[in-house]
Tab-separated table of C-alpha atoms in Angstrom:
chain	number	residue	atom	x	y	z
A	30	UNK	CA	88.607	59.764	98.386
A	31	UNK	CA	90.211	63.226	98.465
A	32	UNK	CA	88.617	64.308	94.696
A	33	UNK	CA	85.330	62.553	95.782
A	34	UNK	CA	85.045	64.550	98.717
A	35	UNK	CA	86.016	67.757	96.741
A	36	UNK	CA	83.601	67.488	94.085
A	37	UNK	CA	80.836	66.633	96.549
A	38	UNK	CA	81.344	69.488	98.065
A	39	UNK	CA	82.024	71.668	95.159
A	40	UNK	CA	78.476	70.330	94.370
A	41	UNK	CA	77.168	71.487	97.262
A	42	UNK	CA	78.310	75.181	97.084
A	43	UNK	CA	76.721	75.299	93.733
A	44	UNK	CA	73.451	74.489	95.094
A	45	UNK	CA	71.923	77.678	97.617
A	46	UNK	CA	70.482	75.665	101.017
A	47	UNK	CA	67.197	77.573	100.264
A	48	UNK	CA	66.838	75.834	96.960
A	49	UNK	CA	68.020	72.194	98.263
A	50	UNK	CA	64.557	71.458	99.753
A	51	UNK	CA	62.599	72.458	96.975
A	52	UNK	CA	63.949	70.104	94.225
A	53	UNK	CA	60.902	67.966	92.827
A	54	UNK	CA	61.125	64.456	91.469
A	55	UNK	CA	58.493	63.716	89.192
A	56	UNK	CA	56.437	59.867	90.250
A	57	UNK	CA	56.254	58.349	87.210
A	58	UNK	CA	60.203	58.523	87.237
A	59	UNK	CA	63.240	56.377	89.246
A	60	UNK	CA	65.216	58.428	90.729
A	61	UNK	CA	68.425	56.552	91.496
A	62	UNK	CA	69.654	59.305	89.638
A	63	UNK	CA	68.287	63.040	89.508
A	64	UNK	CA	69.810	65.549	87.006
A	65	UNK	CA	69.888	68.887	88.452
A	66	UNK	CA	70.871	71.619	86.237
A	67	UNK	CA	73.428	69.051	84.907
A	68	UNK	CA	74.593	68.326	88.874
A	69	UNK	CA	73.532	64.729	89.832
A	70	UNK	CA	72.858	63.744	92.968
A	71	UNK	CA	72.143	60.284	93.909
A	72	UNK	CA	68.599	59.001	95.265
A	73	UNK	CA	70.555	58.526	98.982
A	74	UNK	CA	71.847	61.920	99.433
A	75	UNK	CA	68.488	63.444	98.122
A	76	UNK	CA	66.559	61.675	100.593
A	77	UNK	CA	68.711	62.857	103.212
A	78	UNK	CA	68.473	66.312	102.849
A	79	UNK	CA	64.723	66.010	101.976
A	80	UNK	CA	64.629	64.933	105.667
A	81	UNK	CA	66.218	68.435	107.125
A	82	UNK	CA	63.939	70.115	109.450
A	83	UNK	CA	61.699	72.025	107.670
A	84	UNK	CA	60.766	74.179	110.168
A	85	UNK	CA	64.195	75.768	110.411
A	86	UNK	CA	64.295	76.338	107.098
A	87	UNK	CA	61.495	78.940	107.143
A	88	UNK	CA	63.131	82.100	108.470
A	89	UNK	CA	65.695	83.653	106.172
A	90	UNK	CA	68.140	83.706	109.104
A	91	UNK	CA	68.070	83.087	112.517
A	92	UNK	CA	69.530	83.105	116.274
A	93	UNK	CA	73.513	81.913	116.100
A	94	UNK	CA	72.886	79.108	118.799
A	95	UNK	CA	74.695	75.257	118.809
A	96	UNK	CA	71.354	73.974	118.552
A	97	UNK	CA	70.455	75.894	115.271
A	98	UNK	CA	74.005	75.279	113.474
A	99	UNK	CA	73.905	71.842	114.023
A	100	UNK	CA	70.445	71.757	112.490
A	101	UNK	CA	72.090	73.896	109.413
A	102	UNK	CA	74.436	71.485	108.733
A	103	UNK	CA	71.943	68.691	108.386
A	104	UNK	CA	72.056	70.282	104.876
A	105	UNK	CA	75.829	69.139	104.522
A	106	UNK	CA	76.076	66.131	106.037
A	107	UNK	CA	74.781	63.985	103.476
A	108	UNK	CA	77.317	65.232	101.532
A	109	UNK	CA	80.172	64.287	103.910
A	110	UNK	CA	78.563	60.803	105.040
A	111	UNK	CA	78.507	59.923	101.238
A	112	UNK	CA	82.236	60.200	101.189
A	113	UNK	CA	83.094	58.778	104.781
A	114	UNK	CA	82.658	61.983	106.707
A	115	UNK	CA	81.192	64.159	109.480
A	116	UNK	CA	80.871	67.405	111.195
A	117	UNK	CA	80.785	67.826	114.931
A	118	UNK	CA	79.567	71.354	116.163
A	119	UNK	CA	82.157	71.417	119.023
A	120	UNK	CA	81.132	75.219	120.038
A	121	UNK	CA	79.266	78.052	119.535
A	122	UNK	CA	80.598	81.182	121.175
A	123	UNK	CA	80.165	85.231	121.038
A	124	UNK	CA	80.108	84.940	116.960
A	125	UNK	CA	82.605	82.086	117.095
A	126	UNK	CA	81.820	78.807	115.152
A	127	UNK	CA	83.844	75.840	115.977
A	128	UNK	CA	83.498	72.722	114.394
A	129	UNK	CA	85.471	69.299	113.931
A	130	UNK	CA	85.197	67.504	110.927
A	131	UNK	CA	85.148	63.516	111.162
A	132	UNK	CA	86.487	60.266	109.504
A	133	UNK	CA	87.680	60.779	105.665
A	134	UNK	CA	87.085	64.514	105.916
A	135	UNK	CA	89.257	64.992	108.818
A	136	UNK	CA	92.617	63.219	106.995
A	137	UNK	CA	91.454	64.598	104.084
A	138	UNK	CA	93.669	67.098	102.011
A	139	UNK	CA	90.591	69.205	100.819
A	140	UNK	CA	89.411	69.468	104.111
A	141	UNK	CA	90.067	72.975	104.477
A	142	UNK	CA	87.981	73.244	100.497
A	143	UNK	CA	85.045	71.115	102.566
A	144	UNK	CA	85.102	73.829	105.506
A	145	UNK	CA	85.417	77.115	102.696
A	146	UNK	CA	83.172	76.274	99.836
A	147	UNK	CA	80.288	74.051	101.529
A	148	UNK	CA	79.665	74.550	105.093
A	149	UNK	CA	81.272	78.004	105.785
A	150	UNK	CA	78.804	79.098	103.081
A	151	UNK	CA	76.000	77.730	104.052
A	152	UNK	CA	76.060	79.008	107.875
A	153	UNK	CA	77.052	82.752	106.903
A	154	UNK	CA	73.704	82.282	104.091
A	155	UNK	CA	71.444	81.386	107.587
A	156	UNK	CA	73.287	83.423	109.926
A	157	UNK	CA	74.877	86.329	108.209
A	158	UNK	CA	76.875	88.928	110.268
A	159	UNK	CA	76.305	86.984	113.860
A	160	UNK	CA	79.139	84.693	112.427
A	161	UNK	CA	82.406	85.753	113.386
A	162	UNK	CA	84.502	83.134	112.451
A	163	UNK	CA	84.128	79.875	111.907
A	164	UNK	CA	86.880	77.338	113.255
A	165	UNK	CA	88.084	73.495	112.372
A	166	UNK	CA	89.090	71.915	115.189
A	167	UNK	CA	90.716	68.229	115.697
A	168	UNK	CA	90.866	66.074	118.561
A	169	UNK	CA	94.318	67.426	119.662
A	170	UNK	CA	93.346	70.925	119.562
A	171	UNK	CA	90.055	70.024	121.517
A	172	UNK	CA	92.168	68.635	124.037
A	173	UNK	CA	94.609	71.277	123.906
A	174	UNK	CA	91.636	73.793	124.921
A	175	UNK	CA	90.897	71.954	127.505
A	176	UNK	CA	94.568	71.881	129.005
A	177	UNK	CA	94.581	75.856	128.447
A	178	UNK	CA	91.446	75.895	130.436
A	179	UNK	CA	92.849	73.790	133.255
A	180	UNK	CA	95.776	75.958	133.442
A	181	UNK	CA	93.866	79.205	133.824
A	182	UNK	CA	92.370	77.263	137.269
A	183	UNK	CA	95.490	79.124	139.001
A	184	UNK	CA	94.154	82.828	138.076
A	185	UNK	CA	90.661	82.461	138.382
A	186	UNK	CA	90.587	82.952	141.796
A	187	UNK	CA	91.830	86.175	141.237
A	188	UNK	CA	89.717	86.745	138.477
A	189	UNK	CA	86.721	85.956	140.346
A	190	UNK	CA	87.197	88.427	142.911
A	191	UNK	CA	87.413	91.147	140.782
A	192	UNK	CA	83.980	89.842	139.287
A	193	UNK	CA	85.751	89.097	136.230
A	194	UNK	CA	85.404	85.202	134.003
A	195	UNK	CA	87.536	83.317	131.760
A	196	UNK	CA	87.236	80.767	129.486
A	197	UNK	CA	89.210	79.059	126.259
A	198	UNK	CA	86.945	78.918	123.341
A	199	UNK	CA	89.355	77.379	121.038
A	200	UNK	CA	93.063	76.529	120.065
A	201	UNK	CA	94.186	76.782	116.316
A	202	UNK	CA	97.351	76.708	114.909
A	203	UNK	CA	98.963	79.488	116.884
A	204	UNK	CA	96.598	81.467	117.662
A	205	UNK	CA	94.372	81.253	121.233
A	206	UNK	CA	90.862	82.093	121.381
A	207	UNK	CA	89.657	83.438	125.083
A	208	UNK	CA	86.349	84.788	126.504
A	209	UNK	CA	87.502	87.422	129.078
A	210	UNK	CA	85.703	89.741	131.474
A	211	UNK	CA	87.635	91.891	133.899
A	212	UNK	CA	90.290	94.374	134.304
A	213	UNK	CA	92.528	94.812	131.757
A	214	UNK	CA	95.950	94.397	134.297
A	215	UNK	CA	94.475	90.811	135.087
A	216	UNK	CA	93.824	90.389	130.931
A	217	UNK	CA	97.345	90.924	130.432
A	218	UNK	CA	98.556	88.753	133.015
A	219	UNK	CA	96.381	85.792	131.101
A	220	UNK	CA	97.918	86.381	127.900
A	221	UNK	CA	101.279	86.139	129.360
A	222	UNK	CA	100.291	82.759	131.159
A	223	UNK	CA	99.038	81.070	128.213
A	224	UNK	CA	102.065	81.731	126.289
A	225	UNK	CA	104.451	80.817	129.076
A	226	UNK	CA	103.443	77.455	129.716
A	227	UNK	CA	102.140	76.340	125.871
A	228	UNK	CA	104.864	78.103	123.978
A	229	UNK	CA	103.613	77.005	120.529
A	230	UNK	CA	100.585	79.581	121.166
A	231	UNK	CA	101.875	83.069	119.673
A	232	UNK	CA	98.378	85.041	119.842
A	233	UNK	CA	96.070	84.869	122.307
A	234	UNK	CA	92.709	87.163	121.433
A	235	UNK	CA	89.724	88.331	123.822
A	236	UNK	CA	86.835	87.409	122.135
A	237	UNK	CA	84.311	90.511	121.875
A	238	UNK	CA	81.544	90.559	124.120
A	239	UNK	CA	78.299	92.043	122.626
């Protein structure tokens, strides 16, 4: 399942997105089968990206929004269904991309291949420099974002008197994710918080607010 996946998606990041819409299939021919510059791709997966909206697909790029991403990766997911797979757009936040990949291609070892070489691609092509990053998320980090969020309830009291906000965008590995607006004292004091109680988190970042 692992080399499937990998040379699906390997496939994929040898096809632009622009380019997988406008593949013809003569009539007179099956097409179980299609040869594409020596790439085949099987009559299910065509027909599922033939069904992408079209309309998105008509700008060169576009407004970073959950909506539009998870539109984008319409291009993908017949890729990952066709090998047991998903993507979730979990968020979509001041640049920040976070996504959780399903079934096979969660377990899978070439996950992080699946994330670099397909759909990372594809959503910096259609949104160029309004991506910041772009996460993978599982369930236990999703959950562990929400427990960081829960435990910032104490400070935002504080926070909201000042006029300030807070909010965890996302928990990875080591490293802590936060929208912040307020004084920096009060920032500090949130850093230190985090990595008192969940002690596995070494970084904690403000994400930039345009």
């Amino acid at each position: 399942m692992a080399s499937m996946a990998a040379t699906s998606i390997f496939a994929l990041s040898l096809i632009p997105s622009s380019r997988l819409l406008k593949i013809e299939i003569p009539k007179s021919r099956s097409f179980l089968a299609l040869n594409y510059k020596g790439l085949k791709v099987n009559h299910r997966r065509f027909i599922a990206v033939k069904a992408s909206a079209p309309g998105l697909y008509s700008a060169g790029q576009f407004e970073l929004t959950a909506e539009n991403v998870d539109k984008v990766l319409e291009n993908v997911r017949p890729y990952l269904i066709a090998d047991g797979g998903n993507v979730d757009v979990v968020s979509v936040e001041d640049g920040v991309v976070s996504l959780k990949l399903q079934g096979a291609c969660e377990s899978c070892p070439s996950s992080t291949t699946t994330m670099k070489m397909g759909i990372e691609r594809v959503l910096k092509e259609k949104f160029g420099d309004a991506i910041k990053d772009i996460c993978q998320v599982n369930d236990e980090q999703v959950t562990e974002t929400t427990a960081v969020n829960r435990h910032l309830d104490i400070l935002r009291p504080a926070i909201k008197n000042f006029g300030g906000s807070v909010e965890v965008l996302s928990v990875v590995g080591g490293d802590c994710l936060v929208k912040y607006e307020g004084p920096d004292s009060i920032g500090s004091g949130i850093k230190a918080a985090i990595k008192e109680k969940f002690t596995d988190i070494v970084n904690v970042e403000f994400a930039s607010i345009v």
